[in-house]
Amino acid sequence: MPHAMRKFLDSGTLYVWLCGGGLALSLLMIAGLMILIMVNGLGYFWPKDLVQLTLSDGTAVLGEVTGHEVIHNSVNAKFPEGKGRIQLKVGNRDLYGLDFRWVDEDQIQSRSNPKDVVFLERREWGNFFGHLQAIKQGDTVVSSGNRESTQALFPLVDHANEIHEEIKYLEQDVIGAINYQMEEYRLKLRALRLSGQESSSEASDVKQQIDILQVEYEKQADFLRARYEKLGEFTVVLEDVNGKQKDLAVGEIVRVLLPNDMGLISKMWVYLGNVWTVLSDEPREANTEGGIFPAIFGTVLMVVIMSIAVVPFGVLAAIYLKEYAKQGMLVRMVRIAVNNLAGVPSIVFGVFGLGFFVYAVGGSIDALLYPEVLPTPTFGTGGILWASLTLALMTVPVVIVATEEGLSAVPREYREGSLALGATKLESLWKVVIPCAMPGILTGLILAISRATGEVAPLMLTGVVKLAPSLPLDSYFPFLHLDRKFMHLGFHIYDVGFQSPNVEAAKPMVYVTTLILVAVVVLLNMAAISIRNRMRRKYAGSTI
């Protein structure tokens, strides 16, 4: 090897450039991934124009352009050079049996963007693209013509949405509260039966309360049925681009738009409204429509509970290993075990959480505290508590290692000075060492949050579900229900992306959920980093 080359290698410049190049490549890959997610995720909210294509066979296709492929002659000879095919979201799933359609460009005779086509967002069967022919109240036509019917439909849809909100309030807050109280009384009555007090005066009072609640329940149920019937008072006659007609109840319509007749400002308002809907509403249509608020809430709450559980145990274990345990073979083996625990696949922790937390601990709690509910489990089934504890167990090695590093970084003089002033070892730890090591502890928490937020496999065994009927936090005592199942952004991505019966329609929601999951991780980490930076400034004497 030439002397100049050997000298160049010995200088280490090559390795510096290789490290820099690797870092730059990693950053470019991350930036490219984020750009892909943002373009596909944020673009989902924008109201696109509807394009009408007239084909050579005389039929027409109306929809949103969602894709384009150029196919060269060398690949497929039937396509002219430079031509390809266009993918359109045609909606009208109940009429066509599909949401998307590919159209060969050489079959297109003309294109147009008619101003009068309507976009109907429905509660079921996806979107409808076409024309409004009439609005009927029962069998009476109250409006006819596309433009007139569209203008008359706006207030009807707003009124129907108000009825839906009223129905939601009745079902969740009024009837839900009655059902909750009735269930509490039923469980109390069963507990009296198990204890042999079925004929006591207390049991009679409980039965009387159940009868009173049953009467109120039937009254509210009748009112609820009347509100549902109100939703079917008006119907609209719809027609697709080829003349096929369909009747639809106004109560099934969420929103009406004229996308080809909207200006930039109007589309921006719709865009912001779509963003808010996704962040605040519940999912619909097998999680492919509506919002993902329950998944956001469940993810954040799970991380908070996990953090509350993992920090005390991780910090206490690290303090014992670093400050109290006699350094020897046993402590070295424990550290090796902790490091190996950090490399165990997450699904193994899920199996452990299912066997230990759910079946062993949860089953024992049910037998001791909830015998009247058995055989229906309360804590003996998956829930947000067991999922959070499983993730805490999975991330505790990270907290232990980071805390030990933080304790090692505290100068020895701090300990000696505290002891010289008469403080005990415990007081020195509590007043001096731990505050100085807090940035290191928070670093461990940040790493734990980053790993736990995106985990899915353990949650599938310990409490996450496709759709949670109620949030773990509500207005009923004890307000935070740790036994309830929950939704999670990571599992939502898996479910929508791989378990959806309509993959093409679900693809935009996958990007949206991924973008929100990344945003949640960033926000949680930024909060922890902000606290850590404050601790660093406060205890600037630490070498962390």
XYZ file of C-alpha atoms in Angstrom:
544
model
C 0.000 0.000 0.000
C 1.431 3.422 -0.911
C 2.664 5.534 1.931
C 0.233 8.375 1.143
C -2.727 6.004 1.245
C -1.565 4.464 4.517
C -1.114 7.907 5.994
C -4.592 8.906 4.849
C -6.146 5.822 6.459
C -4.209 6.289 9.667
C -5.399 9.868 9.969
C -9.013 8.689 10.362
C -10.385 11.175 7.828
C -11.947 8.399 5.763
C -13.892 7.080 8.745
C -15.068 10.558 9.645
C -16.433 11.001 6.123
C -18.023 7.555 6.196
C -19.759 8.340 9.494
C -20.900 11.694 8.164
C -22.154 10.101 4.956
C -24.035 7.430 6.898
C -25.642 10.086 9.080
C -26.597 12.180 6.056
C -28.090 9.133 4.327
C -30.091 8.260 7.436
C -31.412 11.803 7.716
C -32.356 11.825 4.030
C -34.239 8.544 4.436
C -36.098 9.871 7.472
C -36.888 13.141 5.688
C -38.104 11.255 2.619
C -40.337 9.037 4.736
C -41.806 12.028 6.574
C -42.421 13.879 3.300
C -44.197 10.806 1.890
C -46.380 10.509 4.993
C -47.154 14.235 5.086
C -48.019 14.502 1.382
C -50.341 11.500 1.466
C -51.683 12.270 4.942
C -52.307 16.000 4.690
C -53.544 15.678 1.107
C -56.348 13.428 2.330
C -58.159 16.412 3.866
C -58.259 18.564 0.726
C -61.620 18.529 -1.158
C -60.719 17.473 -4.701
C -62.612 18.408 -7.844
C -64.822 15.763 -9.447
C -63.835 14.834 -12.995
C -66.370 13.449 -15.486
C -64.927 11.231 -18.210
C -66.908 10.300 -21.298
C -65.709 6.966 -22.702
C -65.695 5.643 -26.237
C -68.515 3.188 -25.488
C -70.855 6.046 -24.568
C -70.735 5.577 -20.794
C -69.461 8.141 -18.327
C -67.367 7.959 -15.172
C -67.438 10.559 -12.392
C -65.014 10.706 -9.494
C -61.837 12.034 -7.908
C -58.557 11.354 -9.705
C -56.395 9.422 -7.238
C -53.689 7.903 -9.427
C -52.113 7.731 -12.868
C -49.913 5.127 -14.512
C -47.959 5.485 -17.742
C -47.541 2.136 -19.493
C -45.012 1.878 -22.330
C -45.361 -0.297 -25.413
C -42.580 -2.559 -24.219
C -44.719 -3.468 -21.214
C -48.168 -3.667 -22.792
C -48.685 -3.285 -26.536
C -52.340 -2.252 -26.288
C -51.397 1.163 -24.835
C -50.169 3.873 -27.248
C -46.766 5.313 -26.434
C -46.972 7.708 -23.475
C -50.515 6.635 -22.651
C -51.617 4.759 -19.558
C -54.555 4.595 -17.228
C -56.187 6.781 -14.590
C -57.501 5.673 -11.226
C -60.654 7.394 -10.010
C -62.459 7.187 -6.713
C -65.978 6.796 -8.061
C -67.739 6.298 -4.704
C -71.322 5.016 -4.942
C -70.252 1.698 -3.450
C -73.841 0.554 -2.996
C -74.422 0.998 -6.751
C -71.118 -0.212 -8.198
C -69.826 -2.575 -5.530
C -66.440 -0.798 -5.505
C -64.930 2.576 -4.637
C -62.151 2.825 -7.227
C -61.942 2.218 -10.957
C -59.125 2.245 -13.502
C -59.854 3.893 -16.864
C -57.606 3.486 -19.917
C -56.664 6.870 -21.344
C -57.139 5.744 -24.925
C -60.822 5.038 -24.099
C -61.465 8.617 -22.920
C -63.356 10.790 -25.431
C -63.693 13.924 -23.296
C -63.140 15.334 -19.828
C -65.097 17.939 -17.912
C -65.637 19.377 -14.434
C -69.385 20.011 -14.229
C -70.272 22.627 -11.653
C -73.528 21.027 -10.528
C -72.281 17.593 -9.412
C -72.640 16.978 -5.681
C -70.444 15.223 -3.154
C -72.430 13.519 -0.403
C -70.551 12.188 2.603
C -72.693 9.366 3.987
C -72.676 7.529 7.294
C -72.609 4.210 5.444
C -71.468 2.982 2.015
C -68.884 5.734 1.589
C -69.386 8.840 -0.559
C -71.906 9.457 -3.322
C -70.991 11.414 -6.473
C -73.739 12.493 -8.847
C -76.830 14.705 -9.096
C -79.795 15.488 -6.867
C -83.098 15.028 -8.658
C -85.583 15.774 -5.888
C -86.266 15.964 -2.161
C -89.328 14.179 -0.779
C -91.131 14.391 2.539
C -92.784 11.014 2.720
C -94.284 10.613 -0.761
C -94.583 14.354 -1.402
C -91.949 16.063 -3.565
C -90.896 19.286 -1.824
C -88.078 20.252 -4.198
C -86.985 19.189 -7.681
C -84.063 20.003 -9.907
C -80.389 19.599 -9.088
C -79.546 23.182 -8.121
C -82.776 23.855 -6.200
C -82.635 20.504 -4.383
C -79.014 21.066 -3.414
C -79.750 24.450 -1.857
C -82.751 23.023 -0.003
C -80.702 20.062 1.240
C -78.144 22.090 3.221
C -80.481 23.089 6.117
C -82.042 19.613 6.150
C -78.625 17.986 6.601
C -77.704 20.461 9.354
C -80.962 19.640 11.163
C -80.326 15.883 10.733
C -76.839 16.275 12.219
C -78.364 18.085 15.204
C -80.742 15.143 15.675
C -77.779 12.754 15.524
C -76.051 14.761 18.258
C -79.223 14.595 20.326
C -79.415 10.836 19.756
C -75.779 10.475 20.794
C -76.489 12.421 23.972
C -79.541 10.277 24.733
C -77.724 7.003 24.124
C -74.503 7.826 25.972
C -75.478 10.277 28.697
C -79.148 9.624 29.459
C -79.838 5.981 28.629
C -76.214 5.122 29.317
C -76.507 6.555 32.819
C -79.727 4.620 33.428
C -78.099 1.389 32.251
C -75.098 2.075 34.455
C -77.252 2.565 37.538
C -79.382 -0.492 36.738
C -76.271 -2.621 36.370
C -74.964 -1.371 39.699
C -78.244 -2.313 41.385
C -78.309 -5.708 39.673
C -74.802 -6.477 40.893
C -75.756 -5.324 44.378
C -78.817 -7.586 44.305
C -76.710 -10.538 43.161
C -74.233 -9.888 45.964
C -77.128 -10.020 48.442
C -78.263 -13.325 46.922
C -74.791 -14.801 47.217
C -74.693 -13.804 50.881
C -78.139 -15.304 51.565
C -79.931 -11.955 52.030
C -82.251 -12.174 49.031
C -85.353 -11.714 51.178
C -84.031 -8.803 53.246
C -85.483 -5.295 53.228
C -82.349 -4.044 51.505
C -82.944 -6.440 48.614
C -86.537 -5.203 48.338
C -85.334 -1.598 48.155
C -82.869 -2.531 45.421
C -85.612 -4.247 43.394
C -87.801 -1.190 43.768
C -85.018 1.048 42.460
C -84.530 -1.267 39.479
C -88.254 -1.074 38.659
C -88.179 2.736 38.825
C -85.156 2.849 36.527
C -86.813 0.396 34.123
C -89.815 2.702 33.740
C -87.515 5.660 33.052
C -85.529 3.556 30.589
C -88.639 2.671 28.575
C -89.678 6.315 28.517
C -86.308 7.439 27.162
C -86.217 4.519 24.703
C -89.570 5.603 23.244
C -88.270 9.146 22.854
C -85.110 7.791 21.213
C -87.150 5.766 18.696
C -89.097 8.917 17.822
C -85.857 10.773 17.110
C -84.666 7.953 14.849
C -87.960 8.076 12.957
C -87.449 11.822 12.514
C -84.239 11.092 10.604
C -86.241 9.279 7.920
C -88.783 12.058 7.413
C -87.010 13.464 4.333
C -85.432 11.479 1.495
C -83.446 12.581 -1.526
C -83.603 11.105 -5.009
C -80.041 10.701 -6.305
C -78.831 9.948 -9.797
C -75.364 8.875 -10.820
C -73.626 10.080 -13.975
C -75.167 7.276 -16.058
C -78.737 7.854 -14.906
C -79.018 5.159 -12.227
C -81.239 6.414 -9.391
C -81.304 5.783 -5.670
C -83.364 7.054 -2.728
C -81.470 8.037 0.421
C -82.710 9.273 3.789
C -81.392 12.723 4.694
C -80.437 11.342 8.108
C -77.804 9.163 6.409
C -75.982 12.209 4.989
C -73.159 13.793 6.963
C -72.269 16.625 4.611
C -73.086 18.065 1.183
C -70.471 19.733 -1.016
C -70.270 21.178 -4.526
C -66.503 20.690 -4.968
C -66.341 21.939 -8.575
C -68.165 25.143 -7.626
C -66.031 25.976 -4.575
C -63.350 28.636 -4.416
C -59.981 28.432 -2.702
C -61.202 29.992 0.552
C -64.175 27.626 0.743
C -61.933 24.629 0.179
C -59.562 25.823 2.895
C -62.455 25.985 5.378
C -63.516 22.493 4.368
C -59.899 21.359 4.739
C -59.672 22.703 8.297
C -63.041 21.159 9.100
C -61.821 17.776 7.833
C -58.719 18.020 10.022
C -60.821 18.808 13.084
C -63.223 15.967 12.274
C -60.409 13.422 12.167
C -58.968 14.690 15.451
C -62.260 14.924 17.359
C -64.748 12.361 16.005
C -65.224 8.631 16.375
C -64.431 6.267 13.490
C -67.012 4.992 11.011
C -67.132 2.556 8.101
C -64.803 -0.076 9.610
C -62.448 2.725 10.782
C -61.883 4.004 7.221
C -64.055 7.122 7.685
C -64.741 9.596 10.463
C -62.179 10.451 13.127
C -59.631 8.729 15.338
C -60.064 10.607 18.622
C -60.550 7.425 20.720
C -57.258 6.069 19.367
C -55.417 9.323 20.150
C -56.901 9.433 23.644
C -56.107 5.782 24.328
C -52.516 6.147 23.127
C -51.792 9.202 25.282
C -53.502 7.752 28.370
C -51.634 4.454 28.005
C -48.283 6.292 27.780
C -49.134 8.393 30.862
C -50.067 5.317 32.935
C -46.961 3.489 31.691
C -44.745 6.440 32.645
C -46.253 6.612 36.130
C -45.529 2.906 36.566
C -42.091 2.601 34.966
C -40.289 5.590 36.506
C -40.576 4.650 40.216
C -39.644 0.999 39.676
C -36.828 1.786 37.261
C -35.369 4.533 39.453
C -35.588 2.462 42.649
C -33.915 -0.506 40.961
C -31.122 1.701 39.596
C -30.569 3.409 42.975
C -30.282 0.054 44.721
C -27.869 -1.351 42.138
C -25.726 1.789 42.092
C -25.842 3.113 45.633
C -26.683 0.241 48.007
C -25.908 -3.155 46.473
C -22.492 -4.638 47.125
C -20.727 -4.794 43.796
C -19.991 -8.411 43.005
C -20.952 -11.366 40.875
C -24.655 -11.202 41.760
C -24.973 -7.524 40.828
C -23.079 -8.130 37.585
C -25.488 -10.944 36.721
C -28.444 -8.705 37.474
C -27.068 -6.030 35.149
C -26.519 -8.609 32.429
C -30.108 -9.793 32.903
C -31.387 -6.210 32.665
C -29.456 -5.628 29.441
C -30.720 -8.907 27.982
C -34.273 -7.997 28.993
C -34.029 -4.932 26.776
C -33.491 -7.203 23.771
C -36.430 -9.561 24.340
C -39.028 -9.357 21.519
C -42.063 -7.324 22.487
C -44.525 -10.141 21.758
C -42.892 -12.159 24.548
C -43.762 -9.377 26.980
C -47.307 -9.498 25.605
C -47.569 -13.222 26.355
C -46.179 -12.624 29.852
C -48.611 -9.762 30.447
C -51.511 -11.938 29.324
C -50.521 -14.810 31.586
C -49.379 -12.889 34.666
C -51.224 -9.561 34.727
C -54.488 -10.550 33.027
C -55.082 -14.143 34.107
C -53.165 -14.375 37.395
C -53.443 -10.893 38.937
C -56.670 -9.843 37.220
C -58.367 -13.171 37.873
C -57.424 -12.983 41.552
C -58.779 -9.431 41.836
C -62.084 -10.561 40.292
C -62.374 -13.486 42.707
C -61.696 -11.259 45.733
C -63.445 -7.997 44.857
C -65.994 -8.765 42.148
C -67.489 -12.204 42.880
C -70.988 -11.011 41.990
C -69.885 -10.229 38.407
C -68.317 -13.642 37.709
C -68.080 -15.475 35.377
C -67.926 -12.220 33.405
C -64.402 -10.870 34.057
C -63.719 -7.321 35.197
C -59.945 -7.197 35.597
C -59.455 -10.775 34.418
C -59.513 -9.672 30.803
C -57.476 -7.250 28.723
C -57.587 -3.596 29.728
C -55.599 -0.391 29.598
C -54.044 -1.042 33.030
C -52.560 -4.393 32.034
C -51.414 -3.048 28.669
C -49.668 -0.115 30.369
C -47.987 -2.353 32.968
C -46.818 -4.725 30.234
C -45.198 -1.845 28.371
C -43.738 -0.555 31.637
C -42.113 -3.949 32.182
C -40.813 -3.886 28.625
C -39.235 -0.412 28.979
C -37.990 -0.618 32.582
C -34.471 -1.784 31.478
C -34.078 1.448 29.512
C -34.971 3.517 32.570
C -32.634 1.485 34.820
C -29.641 1.909 32.510
C -30.268 5.633 31.938
C -30.773 6.256 35.671
C -27.538 4.451 36.547
C -25.695 6.593 34.020
C -27.263 9.691 35.537
C -26.253 8.652 39.061
C -22.700 7.946 37.887
C -22.509 11.426 36.363
C -23.200 13.158 39.695
C -19.827 14.343 41.067
C -18.532 12.411 44.057
C -17.927 15.690 45.901
C -21.687 16.290 46.084
C -22.196 13.109 48.076
C -19.196 13.733 50.336
C -20.195 17.341 50.978
C -23.734 16.328 51.916
C -22.506 13.610 54.278
C -19.937 15.996 55.815
C -22.735 18.433 56.659
C -24.482 15.730 58.685
C -27.027 14.390 56.207
C -27.759 10.679 56.162
C -27.220 8.633 53.030
C -30.953 8.615 52.319
C -31.178 12.381 52.762
C -28.178 12.849 50.460
C -29.806 10.710 47.822
C -33.186 12.422 48.106
C -31.977 16.022 48.375
C -28.784 16.024 46.302
C -28.050 12.999 44.153
C -31.469 12.276 42.651
C -32.206 15.928 41.695
C -28.824 16.137 39.978
C -29.458 12.822 38.218
C -32.965 13.846 37.149
C -31.911 14.776 33.572
C -30.583 11.248 33.151
C -33.781 9.783 34.593
C -35.851 11.853 32.185
C -33.630 10.713 29.327
C -34.607 7.143 30.192
C -38.262 8.167 30.291
C -37.954 9.796 26.861
C -36.484 6.612 25.397
C -39.193 4.547 27.093
C -41.952 6.762 25.684
C -40.449 6.609 22.200
C -40.395 2.823 22.224
C -43.688 2.171 23.988
C -45.854 4.588 21.986
C -45.455 2.683 18.750
C -45.611 -0.868 20.143
C -48.537 -2.949 18.918
C -47.813 -6.665 19.439
C -48.056 -6.687 23.277
C -51.214 -4.585 23.179
C -53.015 -7.065 20.931
C -52.827 -9.577 23.788
C -53.442 -7.259 26.739
C -56.306 -4.906 25.928
C -56.333 -3.050 22.611
C -59.400 -3.440 20.368
C -60.532 -2.401 16.908
C -63.321 -0.178 18.228
C -63.872 0.752 21.881
C -67.520 1.534 22.715
C -66.548 3.883 25.557
C -63.439 5.756 26.633
C -61.529 4.669 29.773
C -62.204 8.130 31.210
C -65.775 9.311 31.776
C -68.115 10.935 34.326
C -68.926 7.727 36.236
C -67.123 6.911 39.476
C -64.206 6.144 39.727
C -63.948 8.218 36.497
C -60.772 6.457 35.308
C -61.748 2.877 34.446
C -58.505 0.950 34.200
C -60.313 -2.296 33.380
C -61.711 -1.061 30.053
C -60.326 -1.919 26.668
C -59.021 0.912 24.516
C -58.005 1.965 21.023
C -54.419 2.702 19.986
C -52.973 4.546 17.009
C -50.450 1.818 16.197
C -53.083 -0.916 16.218
C -55.396 1.357 14.231
C -52.740 1.551 11.501
C -52.404 -2.230 11.480
C -56.151 -2.798 11.457
C -56.965 -0.270 8.725
C -53.956 -1.098 6.572
C -54.035 -4.897 6.740
C -57.455 -5.979 8.022
C -59.738 -3.611 6.129
C -62.106 -5.165 3.572
C -61.555 -2.130 1.321
C -57.801 -1.624 1.094
C -57.779 1.222 -1.440
C -60.317 3.252 0.523
C -58.390 2.646 3.750
C -54.986 3.702 2.398
C -55.413 7.483 3.035
C -56.469 6.806 6.642
C -53.281 4.763 7.146
C -51.154 7.776 6.205
C -53.274 10.122 8.341
C -53.024 7.883 11.407
C -49.285 7.407 10.888
C -48.787 11.164 10.707
C -50.784 11.699 13.901
C -48.881 8.902 15.684
C -45.568 10.544 14.769
C -46.940 13.896 15.981
C -48.050 12.349 19.298
C -44.606 10.799 19.836
C -42.899 14.096 19.036
C -45.172 16.086 21.364
C -44.721 13.641 24.251
C -40.960 13.672 23.768
C -40.849 17.456 23.496
C -42.685 17.749 26.816
C -40.206 15.383 28.498
C -37.210 17.093 26.845
C -38.450 20.503 28.012
C -38.644 19.253 31.610
C -35.203 17.673 31.306
C -33.652 20.899 30.009
C -35.104 22.811 32.940
C -33.592 20.292 35.330
C -30.222 20.622 33.601
C -30.247 24.385 33.983
C -31.312 24.109 37.611
C -28.555 21.634 38.490
C -25.846 22.954 36.196
C -23.160 21.458 38.399
C -24.009 17.996 37.138
C -21.840 16.733 34.300
C -24.847 15.237 32.444
